[in-house]
Structure formats: structure tokens, C-alpha cells
Amino acid sequence: MTEFPRMHRLPPYVFAVVNDLKMKMRRQGEDIIDLGMGNPDLATPKHIVDKLVEAAQKSVNHRYSVSRGIPNLRKAICDWYARRYGVELDPETEAIATMGAKEGLSHLALAMLSPGDVVFAQDPTYPIHPYSAIIAGADVRRIPIDLDRDFFEDLLTATKQTWPQPKLLIICFPHNPTTAVVDLDFFQKIVDFAKEHKMYVIHDLAYADLCFDGYQAPSFLQAKGAKDVGVEFFSLSKSYSMAGWRMGFCCGNKEMVHALTRIKSYLDYGIFQPIQIASIIALNGPQDCVTEIVNVYKDRRDALVEGLNRIGWEVEKPKATMFVWAKIPEEFRHMGSVEFSKLLLKEAKVAVSPGLGFGHYGDDHVRFALVENRHRINQALRGLKKVFGGQGG
């Protein structure tokens, strides 16, 4: 029997336990409200779709494209950074298009890392952050992230206790799944720390626009010297509701961008060109659609969090992302996040993501994704109310 050693380093997919139960219940006719996977349900804005259709009707766009992204697309993302953050980027050497942030991050890890290299990743965090390093053969050291902890103290402790010294730090703010947010001073400390300890940084800025209540997420690249040590990934999936289009970017450090460009030149022929052309329109066109999308998520956030608090599940409103990170109520915490998620499925007909799927430090939480409309969220709250013994109004 053939062995596949790399597969042995990947643990069973925790989310599959809940997903399998969800599908089984749906086959039995149950109406499940799915607040599990962060799969945007909002339509891509019409002017972006119209441009895709127009470009797709031109046969010249049906050929192989450019692996690193067509020049006008790379210019558009650099212009976007200049307008948004005052960050100047060279579209030839400091920007590359990727098939969503997930693909780009994974291939950059593959280009940079070797067996024996050490990577620091947050815990809990989006699974591809640690597992991109593991797939590349590196070793991962998890740094806890929690409101009650000092991230830099934990980072320094881990650095002192690790040999060989870490090569790469992967972070994400606004953070998935915890919804934690930071200011520019935080990123400056990250840059200074990376320079002092001679490590690279990858920052995932997937939720750049999904910010509420006056909060604005900074870019890692705004920090002084950021391009000396790292890159930032941005994706159109959330801001423009283009998740299925698979369009993202990597910008920053020239050596890291070059490494990703070179490995991608062996692996793909670029994204379907009409998608790239439509993405230029998304970035350069009117941004009212982004505001509308953010407002929908804010409305859903308010409905869910206020409803949870009414039924006795105390949760604070997140300042960013499309998620609510909810600590499991005390009376259910002994179950752990997987069994608690299964309970919510069976009793409330609501699917959530168990916190354990994002790391061991997440096992006392579950994550709600704001991917159902307000009517369905209210329906979910009625189901959850039954689990809590009818508390609240």
C-alpha cells in the first residue's frame, strides 16, 4: 500500500464532523440554518459582473493569461494601496495576483520554507496559516491570541524557547476567527520585532473593508520598514463579494514577491483573463458597493449579537470581519466546541464552526459566520433559545 507521508502531517479536518452531521440532517429533510462556513451569500456587484460578461465574450481573453497578473491589474492594486493607505508599490516587482489569498499564501510558503524551518502562527487562526507551512515541510510553533494575553510577550517567549530561530511569522488582522483588531502601532512593533529577530512576516488582510462602528483596519505595509521584512495578502472575496472568483494579491517585499512569482510560473498560467479585467473595474470603479456590503454585515452582526444576549449568551459586538466569535456558555463548556456544535445542530438546527478547528486555544469558542439574512438569523435565534431553556425575550 502506497504511503503518502505529507498527508500524515495533516490532522483530520475538524469541521468535517459538523459538516457531515449537517448534510445528514438536511437529507432527512431538516431545515438547517448554516452559520458555519464563511461563504459570502451576497451577489457580486452588477457592474463587476457586467464587465466579466463583456470580457468573456472576446475570444482574445480565452487564451492563457499571465501567471503574475496582467499589468493593468497589478497597477490597479498598487493604485488601490496608494489611495487607501498612502503606500507606494512597484507593480513590476512588489505586487502579484493570486488565485485568492489561500493559494498565494500556500505557494509562498512552499517557495520559502524547507524541512526544519520554524514558522510562528497564531492560535486560534485560519487553518491555512499553519498548514501551509506544514505542507511545505516546516515546523509550526503556535502563538496564543486572546484578549487576556499580551501577544508580544508570548511572541518573545516563543522566540527565546525556539531553535532554530523562526524564519517566518504569519498573522491576520482583523483576525479570523477571533475578530480581534489592531492599530498601526501594533504592526510597527511587528516590523521592529521581525527585524531584530531576522524573520519574515506574512500578513493576511482579508477583512480590510469589513469594519464597523468607526474602526478602520490599517495595512501592515503602512508600518515603517514593513517592505523590508514582509508581504501582505488582500482578497476581493469579502470586500466585493467575489469569493468564487478566486482573486487575490500579494504585495510588499521584493524577494518574497519574486519567490512567489517564480514558483507560480511553474504551477499555473494565471487566472482567467476576464476575471482579471473585471477585478480592475472592482478596484478602480465606484466603491459604494463595498459600503453597501459592509452595511449588510453590520446589520446581521447587530441582529445576531443582540439576539444572543437576549437569550442569555453574552457576546460582544465585533469591530470587524464577517464573524462572531462566541465563548461557549459556562454550563456547556465542558463539552468542548465540537460536541457543543453538534448539540446546536441537533437541538437548534443551527450550524456553527467549532473553535477547535482553528486551533487548540479555540476549543472554548464557536464561530458564527454572518452569511444568512436577518430573517434566517432571527429563525436561528429562536432555535438557540430552546437550547438555553427559553431564557430571555
Short mmCIF file of C-alpha atoms in Angstrom, two decimals:
data_model
loop_
_atom_site.label_atom_id
_atom_site.label_comp_id
_atom_site.label_asym_id
_atom_site.label_seq_id
_atom_site.Cartn_x
_atom_site.Cartn_y
_atom_site.Cartn_z
CA MET A 1 0.00 0.00 0.00
CA THR A 2 1.47 3.35 -1.08
CA GLU A 3 2.41 5.77 1.71
CA PHE A 4 1.76 9.49 1.42
CA PRO A 5 3.93 10.95 4.21
CA ARG A 6 2.82 14.56 3.79
CA MET A 7 -0.78 13.54 4.42
CA HIS A 8 0.20 12.13 7.82
CA ARG A 9 1.13 15.64 8.97
CA LEU A 10 -2.39 16.90 8.29
CA PRO A 11 -4.85 16.09 11.10
CA PRO A 12 -8.45 15.06 10.45
CA TYR A 13 -10.49 18.06 9.31
CA VAL A 14 -12.36 19.07 12.47
CA PHE A 15 -15.05 20.94 10.54
CA ALA A 16 -15.93 17.73 8.67
CA VAL A 17 -17.54 16.27 11.80
CA VAL A 18 -20.12 19.06 11.92
CA ASN A 19 -20.47 19.26 8.14
CA ASP A 20 -21.21 15.54 7.86
CA LEU A 21 -23.91 15.78 10.52
CA LYS A 22 -25.35 18.88 8.84
CA MET A 23 -25.61 17.11 5.48
CA LYS A 24 -27.14 14.02 7.08
CA MET A 25 -29.83 16.13 8.76
CA ARG A 26 -30.55 18.00 5.53
CA ARG A 27 -31.01 14.71 3.67
CA GLN A 28 -33.55 13.83 6.33
CA GLY A 29 -35.50 16.98 5.49
CA GLU A 30 -34.30 19.22 8.32
CA ASP A 31 -34.06 22.98 7.65
CA ILE A 32 -30.56 23.84 8.83
CA ILE A 33 -29.51 27.47 9.17
CA ASP A 34 -25.86 27.40 8.17
CA LEU A 35 -23.76 29.96 10.02
CA GLY A 36 -20.67 27.76 9.77
CA MET A 37 -18.50 28.33 6.70
CA GLY A 38 -17.65 31.95 5.90
CA ASN A 39 -19.03 31.69 2.37
CA PRO A 40 -20.45 35.09 1.34
CA ASP A 41 -24.07 34.85 0.17
CA LEU A 42 -24.29 38.38 -1.24
CA ALA A 43 -24.21 38.83 -5.02
CA THR A 44 -21.16 40.32 -6.68
CA PRO A 45 -21.98 43.95 -7.63
CA LYS A 46 -23.60 44.20 -11.06
CA HIS A 47 -21.02 46.47 -12.71
CA ILE A 48 -18.30 43.91 -11.94
CA VAL A 49 -20.36 41.03 -13.33
CA ASP A 50 -21.21 43.07 -16.45
CA LYS A 51 -17.52 43.65 -17.12
CA LEU A 52 -16.82 39.93 -16.73
CA VAL A 53 -19.55 39.10 -19.27
CA GLU A 54 -18.24 41.71 -21.72
CA ALA A 55 -14.64 40.48 -21.41
CA ALA A 56 -15.66 36.81 -21.62
CA GLN A 57 -17.30 37.42 -25.00
CA LYS A 58 -13.95 38.41 -26.52
CA SER A 59 -12.08 35.36 -27.78
CA VAL A 60 -8.70 37.00 -27.22
CA ASN A 61 -9.37 36.66 -23.48
CA HIS A 62 -9.84 32.89 -23.74
CA ARG A 63 -6.11 32.20 -24.11
CA TYR A 64 -3.54 31.59 -21.38
CA SER A 65 -3.07 34.72 -19.32
CA VAL A 66 -0.11 35.99 -17.29
CA SER A 67 0.78 33.98 -14.20
CA ARG A 68 1.58 37.02 -12.07
CA GLY A 69 -1.43 39.01 -13.28
CA ILE A 70 -1.91 41.30 -16.29
CA PRO A 71 -0.07 44.64 -15.98
CA ASN A 72 -3.20 46.78 -15.59
CA LEU A 73 -4.41 44.58 -12.75
CA ARG A 74 -1.12 44.86 -10.87
CA LYS A 75 -1.25 48.63 -11.41
CA ALA A 76 -4.84 48.71 -10.09
CA ILE A 77 -3.92 47.00 -6.82
CA CYS A 78 -0.94 49.33 -6.36
CA ASP A 79 -3.17 52.35 -7.02
CA TRP A 80 -5.66 50.93 -4.50
CA TYR A 81 -2.92 50.76 -1.86
CA ALA A 82 -1.83 54.32 -2.63
CA ARG A 83 -5.39 55.68 -2.31
CA ARG A 84 -6.30 53.65 0.76
CA TYR A 85 -3.13 53.64 2.80
CA GLY A 86 -0.63 56.01 1.22
CA VAL A 87 1.58 53.01 0.46
CA GLU A 88 3.67 53.22 -2.73
CA LEU A 89 4.26 49.91 -4.53
CA ASP A 90 6.03 48.99 -7.76
CA PRO A 91 3.59 46.90 -9.85
CA GLU A 92 6.52 45.20 -11.58
CA THR A 93 8.38 43.97 -8.50
CA GLU A 94 6.17 44.41 -5.42
CA ALA A 95 2.76 43.06 -6.48
CA ILE A 96 1.45 39.77 -7.85
CA ALA A 97 -2.06 38.48 -8.49
CA THR A 98 -3.02 35.20 -6.84
CA MET A 99 -5.95 32.78 -7.02
CA GLY A 100 -7.36 34.12 -3.78
CA ALA A 101 -5.21 34.68 -0.71
CA LYS A 102 -5.25 30.98 0.23
CA GLU A 103 -3.47 29.78 -2.92
CA GLY A 104 -0.93 32.57 -2.86
CA LEU A 105 -0.07 32.10 0.80
CA SER A 106 0.30 28.35 0.35
CA HIS A 107 2.60 28.65 -2.64
CA LEU A 108 4.67 31.38 -0.98
CA ALA A 109 5.21 29.07 1.99
CA LEU A 110 6.24 26.33 -0.44
CA ALA A 111 8.71 28.69 -2.12
CA MET A 112 10.23 29.98 1.14
CA LEU A 113 10.30 27.03 3.52
CA SER A 114 12.29 23.83 3.87
CA PRO A 115 12.07 20.88 6.29
CA GLY A 116 13.40 22.02 9.66
CA ASP A 117 12.39 25.67 9.25
CA VAL A 118 10.26 27.04 12.07
CA VAL A 119 7.14 29.12 11.48
CA PHE A 120 5.14 31.06 14.07
CA ALA A 121 1.36 31.13 13.57
CA GLN A 122 -1.43 32.44 15.76
CA ASP A 123 -3.71 30.04 17.64
CA PRO A 124 -6.59 30.03 17.02
CA THR A 125 -6.34 31.14 13.39
CA TYR A 126 -7.49 30.41 9.86
CA PRO A 127 -6.26 26.84 9.20
CA ILE A 128 -4.22 27.53 6.06
CA HIS A 129 -1.89 29.80 8.04
CA PRO A 130 -0.22 26.97 10.00
CA TYR A 131 -0.96 24.21 7.49
CA SER A 132 0.62 26.00 4.52
CA ALA A 133 3.87 25.75 6.49
CA ILE A 134 3.25 22.13 7.46
CA ILE A 135 2.50 21.14 3.86
CA ALA A 136 5.81 22.79 2.89
CA GLY A 137 7.60 20.55 5.42
CA ALA A 138 8.30 23.19 8.04
CA ASP A 139 7.59 23.01 11.78
CA VAL A 140 4.95 25.26 13.33
CA ARG A 141 5.01 26.88 16.76
CA ARG A 142 1.62 28.28 17.76
CA ILE A 143 1.37 31.67 19.48
CA PRO A 144 -1.83 32.11 21.55
CA ILE A 145 -4.08 35.04 20.70
CA ASP A 146 -6.60 36.14 23.32
CA LEU A 147 -7.86 39.39 24.81
CA ASP A 148 -6.35 38.40 28.17
CA ARG A 149 -2.85 37.80 26.76
CA ASP A 150 -0.01 40.03 25.58
CA PHE A 151 0.80 38.82 22.07
CA PHE A 152 4.31 40.31 22.11
CA GLU A 153 5.17 38.70 25.44
CA ASP A 154 4.08 35.33 24.06
CA LEU A 155 5.97 36.01 20.83
CA LEU A 156 9.17 36.88 22.68
CA THR A 157 8.87 33.84 24.97
CA ALA A 158 8.35 31.54 21.99
CA THR A 159 11.34 33.09 20.19
CA LYS A 160 13.60 32.54 23.19
CA GLN A 161 12.45 28.92 23.54
CA THR A 162 12.76 28.02 19.84
CA TRP A 163 15.76 26.64 18.00
CA PRO A 164 16.43 27.05 15.18
CA GLN A 165 15.19 30.62 15.24
CA PRO A 166 11.84 31.15 13.47
CA LYS A 167 12.04 32.01 9.78
CA LEU A 168 8.51 33.28 9.30
CA LEU A 169 5.61 34.80 11.26
CA ILE A 170 2.09 34.54 9.80
CA ILE A 171 -0.54 36.90 11.19
CA CYS A 172 -4.02 38.10 10.28
CA PHE A 173 -5.84 41.28 11.37
CA PRO A 174 -8.78 41.87 11.51
CA HIS A 175 -8.49 38.35 12.81
CA ASN A 176 -10.29 35.22 11.71
CA PRO A 177 -11.79 33.67 13.81
CA THR A 178 -11.46 35.82 16.95
CA THR A 179 -12.38 39.15 15.21
CA ALA A 180 -9.52 40.84 17.13
CA VAL A 181 -8.38 44.16 15.67
CA VAL A 182 -5.15 46.15 15.99
CA ASP A 183 -3.82 49.63 15.30
CA LEU A 184 -0.82 50.72 13.24
CA ASP A 185 1.43 50.78 16.32
CA PHE A 186 0.91 47.02 16.61
CA PHE A 187 2.21 46.49 13.07
CA GLN A 188 5.19 48.76 13.76
CA LYS A 189 6.09 46.57 16.73
CA ILE A 190 5.76 43.50 14.49
CA VAL A 191 8.14 45.03 11.92
CA ASP A 192 10.66 46.03 14.60
CA PHE A 193 10.44 42.58 16.20
CA ALA A 194 10.92 40.84 12.84
CA LYS A 195 13.98 42.93 12.05
CA GLU A 196 15.52 42.32 15.46
CA HIS A 197 15.00 38.56 15.23
CA LYS A 198 15.67 38.24 11.49
CA MET A 199 12.34 36.71 10.48
CA TYR A 200 9.94 37.29 7.60
CA VAL A 201 6.28 38.26 8.02
CA ILE A 202 3.14 37.36 6.06
CA HIS A 203 0.04 39.38 6.92
CA ASP A 204 -3.42 38.34 5.71
CA LEU A 205 -5.65 41.42 5.22
CA ALA A 206 -8.74 39.55 4.01
CA TYR A 207 -11.14 41.69 6.06
CA ALA A 208 -9.70 45.11 5.23
CA ASP A 209 -13.11 46.64 4.47
CA LEU A 210 -15.41 44.71 6.81
CA CYS A 211 -15.04 47.16 9.69
CA PHE A 212 -17.76 48.69 11.87
CA ASP A 213 -18.52 51.46 14.37
CA GLY A 214 -15.86 53.83 13.06
CA TYR A 215 -12.96 51.36 13.19
CA GLN A 216 -10.66 51.32 10.14
CA ALA A 217 -8.19 48.48 9.71
CA PRO A 218 -4.62 49.57 8.97
CA SER A 219 -2.40 47.86 6.44
CA PHE A 220 0.74 46.08 7.64
CA LEU A 221 2.57 47.82 4.77
CA GLN A 222 1.89 51.22 6.37
CA ALA A 223 4.40 50.42 9.11
CA LYS A 224 7.86 51.90 8.59
CA GLY A 225 10.17 49.28 7.10
CA ALA A 226 7.38 46.74 6.51
CA LYS A 227 8.53 46.03 2.95
CA ASP A 228 11.96 45.13 4.32
CA VAL A 229 10.56 42.12 6.16
CA GLY A 230 7.22 41.06 4.75
CA VAL A 231 4.26 40.94 2.43
CA GLU A 232 0.53 41.40 2.74
CA PHE A 233 -2.25 39.43 1.07
CA PHE A 234 -5.53 41.05 0.12
CA SER A 235 -8.52 39.27 -1.39
CA LEU A 236 -11.55 40.57 -3.29
CA SER A 237 -13.64 37.73 -1.81
CA LYS A 238 -15.19 39.68 1.07
CA SER A 239 -14.96 43.37 0.14
CA TYR A 240 -16.56 42.83 -3.28
CA SER A 241 -18.37 39.56 -2.55
CA MET A 242 -16.23 37.76 -5.15
CA ALA A 243 -15.39 34.61 -3.16
CA GLY A 244 -15.92 32.16 -6.02
CA TRP A 245 -13.95 34.29 -8.47
CA ARG A 246 -10.69 33.45 -6.65
CA MET A 247 -8.89 36.74 -6.94
CA GLY A 248 -6.28 37.99 -4.52
CA PHE A 249 -2.94 39.76 -4.37
CA CYS A 250 0.39 39.62 -2.61
CA CYS A 251 2.24 42.91 -2.16
CA GLY A 252 5.38 44.07 -0.40
CA ASN A 253 8.88 42.63 -0.04
CA LYS A 254 10.50 42.22 -3.46
CA GLU A 255 12.32 38.99 -2.65
CA MET A 256 9.18 37.31 -1.34
CA VAL A 257 7.08 38.54 -4.28
CA HIS A 258 9.78 37.31 -6.66
CA ALA A 259 9.84 33.89 -4.99
CA LEU A 260 6.07 33.59 -5.35
CA THR A 261 6.23 34.82 -8.96
CA ARG A 262 8.85 32.22 -9.82
CA ILE A 263 7.13 29.24 -8.24
CA LYS A 264 3.78 30.23 -9.77
CA SER A 265 5.42 30.39 -13.20
CA TYR A 266 5.91 26.62 -12.88
CA LEU A 267 2.47 25.91 -11.43
CA ASP A 268 -0.14 27.95 -13.29
CA TYR A 269 -0.89 30.09 -16.33
CA GLY A 270 -2.77 32.75 -14.45
CA ILE A 271 -6.39 33.46 -13.64
CA PHE A 272 -8.99 33.51 -16.44
CA GLN A 273 -8.36 36.90 -18.03
CA PRO A 274 -11.98 38.19 -17.93
CA ILE A 275 -11.87 37.75 -14.13
CA GLN A 276 -8.70 39.84 -14.00
CA ILE A 277 -10.28 42.53 -16.17
CA ALA A 278 -13.42 42.62 -14.02
CA SER A 279 -11.23 42.87 -10.91
CA ILE A 280 -9.65 46.04 -12.31
CA ILE A 281 -13.16 47.52 -12.52
CA ALA A 282 -13.84 46.42 -8.94
CA LEU A 283 -10.73 48.15 -7.61
CA ASN A 284 -10.86 51.29 -9.77
CA GLY A 285 -14.62 51.72 -10.00
CA PRO A 286 -17.16 53.20 -7.58
CA GLN A 287 -16.79 51.88 -4.05
CA ASP A 288 -20.41 52.43 -2.97
CA CYS A 289 -20.95 48.69 -3.40
CA VAL A 290 -18.35 47.97 -0.71
CA THR A 291 -20.14 50.27 1.72
CA GLU A 292 -23.43 48.51 0.97
CA ILE A 293 -21.88 45.09 1.58
CA VAL A 294 -20.36 46.26 4.87
CA ASN A 295 -23.71 47.67 5.98
CA VAL A 296 -25.41 44.32 5.36
CA TYR A 297 -22.85 42.54 7.53
CA LYS A 298 -23.22 45.18 10.24
CA ASP A 299 -26.99 44.72 10.27
CA ARG A 300 -26.58 40.95 10.57
CA ARG A 301 -23.96 41.36 13.29
CA ASP A 302 -26.31 43.56 15.29
CA ALA A 303 -29.23 41.17 14.88
CA LEU A 304 -27.20 38.10 15.92
CA VAL A 305 -25.28 39.61 18.84
CA GLU A 306 -28.27 41.44 20.31
CA GLY A 307 -30.35 38.27 19.95
CA LEU A 308 -27.70 36.10 21.60
CA ASN A 309 -27.51 38.47 24.55
CA ARG A 310 -31.29 38.43 24.91
CA ILE A 311 -31.32 34.65 25.31
CA GLY A 312 -28.54 34.77 27.90
CA TRP A 313 -25.48 34.10 25.70
CA GLU A 314 -23.22 37.06 26.44
CA VAL A 315 -21.27 38.14 23.36
CA GLU A 316 -19.66 41.46 22.43
CA LYS A 317 -20.12 43.06 19.03
CA PRO A 318 -17.01 42.58 16.89
CA LYS A 319 -15.47 45.68 15.33
CA ALA A 320 -14.58 43.85 12.13
CA THR A 321 -14.84 40.69 9.96
CA MET A 322 -17.95 38.76 8.92
CA PHE A 323 -17.90 36.60 12.05
CA VAL A 324 -18.99 36.49 15.66
CA TRP A 325 -16.59 34.63 17.99
CA ALA A 326 -18.69 33.42 20.89
CA LYS A 327 -17.37 31.88 24.09
CA ILE A 328 -19.33 28.74 24.90
CA PRO A 329 -21.63 29.40 27.88
CA GLU A 330 -20.28 28.07 31.18
CA GLU A 331 -22.86 25.28 31.55
CA PHE A 332 -21.87 23.80 28.17
CA ARG A 333 -18.11 24.49 28.18
CA HIS A 334 -17.17 21.04 29.48
CA MET A 335 -18.45 19.58 26.19
CA GLY A 336 -15.78 21.25 24.07
CA SER A 337 -16.53 23.06 20.83
CA VAL A 338 -17.15 20.02 18.59
CA GLU A 339 -19.77 18.38 20.82
CA PHE A 340 -21.36 21.75 21.56
CA SER A 341 -21.58 22.49 17.82
CA LYS A 342 -23.25 19.12 17.31
CA LEU A 343 -25.71 19.97 20.09
CA LEU A 344 -26.64 23.24 18.37
CA LEU A 345 -27.19 21.37 15.13
CA LYS A 346 -29.42 18.73 16.67
CA GLU A 347 -31.41 20.92 19.06
CA ALA A 348 -31.42 24.38 17.44
CA LYS A 349 -30.97 23.36 13.77
CA VAL A 350 -28.09 25.87 13.57
CA ALA A 351 -24.67 25.07 12.13
CA VAL A 352 -21.61 26.87 13.54
CA SER A 353 -17.87 26.26 13.29
CA PRO A 354 -16.25 24.60 16.33
CA GLY A 355 -13.39 26.66 17.69
CA LEU A 356 -11.13 23.60 17.86
CA GLY A 357 -10.96 23.68 14.07
CA PHE A 358 -8.95 26.90 14.33
CA GLY A 359 -6.52 25.62 16.99
CA HIS A 360 -6.40 24.18 20.49
CA TYR A 361 -6.80 27.61 22.10
CA GLY A 362 -10.15 27.97 20.35
CA ASP A 363 -11.87 24.96 21.87
CA ASP A 364 -13.91 27.05 24.32
CA HIS A 365 -15.49 29.07 21.49
CA VAL A 366 -17.63 28.63 18.39
CA ARG A 367 -17.67 30.89 15.34
CA PHE A 368 -20.81 32.24 13.71
CA ALA A 369 -20.48 33.40 10.07
CA LEU A 370 -22.84 36.22 9.06
CA VAL A 371 -23.87 34.51 5.82
CA GLU A 372 -27.64 34.29 6.28
CA ASN A 373 -30.14 37.13 6.02
CA ARG A 374 -31.75 38.79 9.03
CA HIS A 375 -34.91 36.66 8.76
CA ARG A 376 -32.86 33.45 8.93
CA ILE A 377 -30.74 34.84 11.77
CA ASN A 378 -33.91 35.51 13.76
CA GLN A 379 -35.02 31.96 12.99
CA ALA A 380 -31.66 30.70 14.27
CA LEU A 381 -32.08 32.68 17.47
CA ARG A 382 -35.47 31.07 18.11
CA GLY A 383 -33.82 27.67 17.79
CA LEU A 384 -30.94 28.64 20.05
CA LYS A 385 -33.38 29.96 22.63
CA LYS A 386 -34.70 26.39 23.05
CA VAL A 387 -31.20 25.16 23.90
CA PHE A 388 -30.95 27.83 26.60
CA GLY A 389 -34.18 26.78 28.25
CA GLY A 390 -36.30 29.60 26.93
CA GLN A 391 -34.36 32.34 28.70
CA GLY A 392 -34.64 35.93 27.61
CA GLY A 393 -37.15 37.68 25.39
#
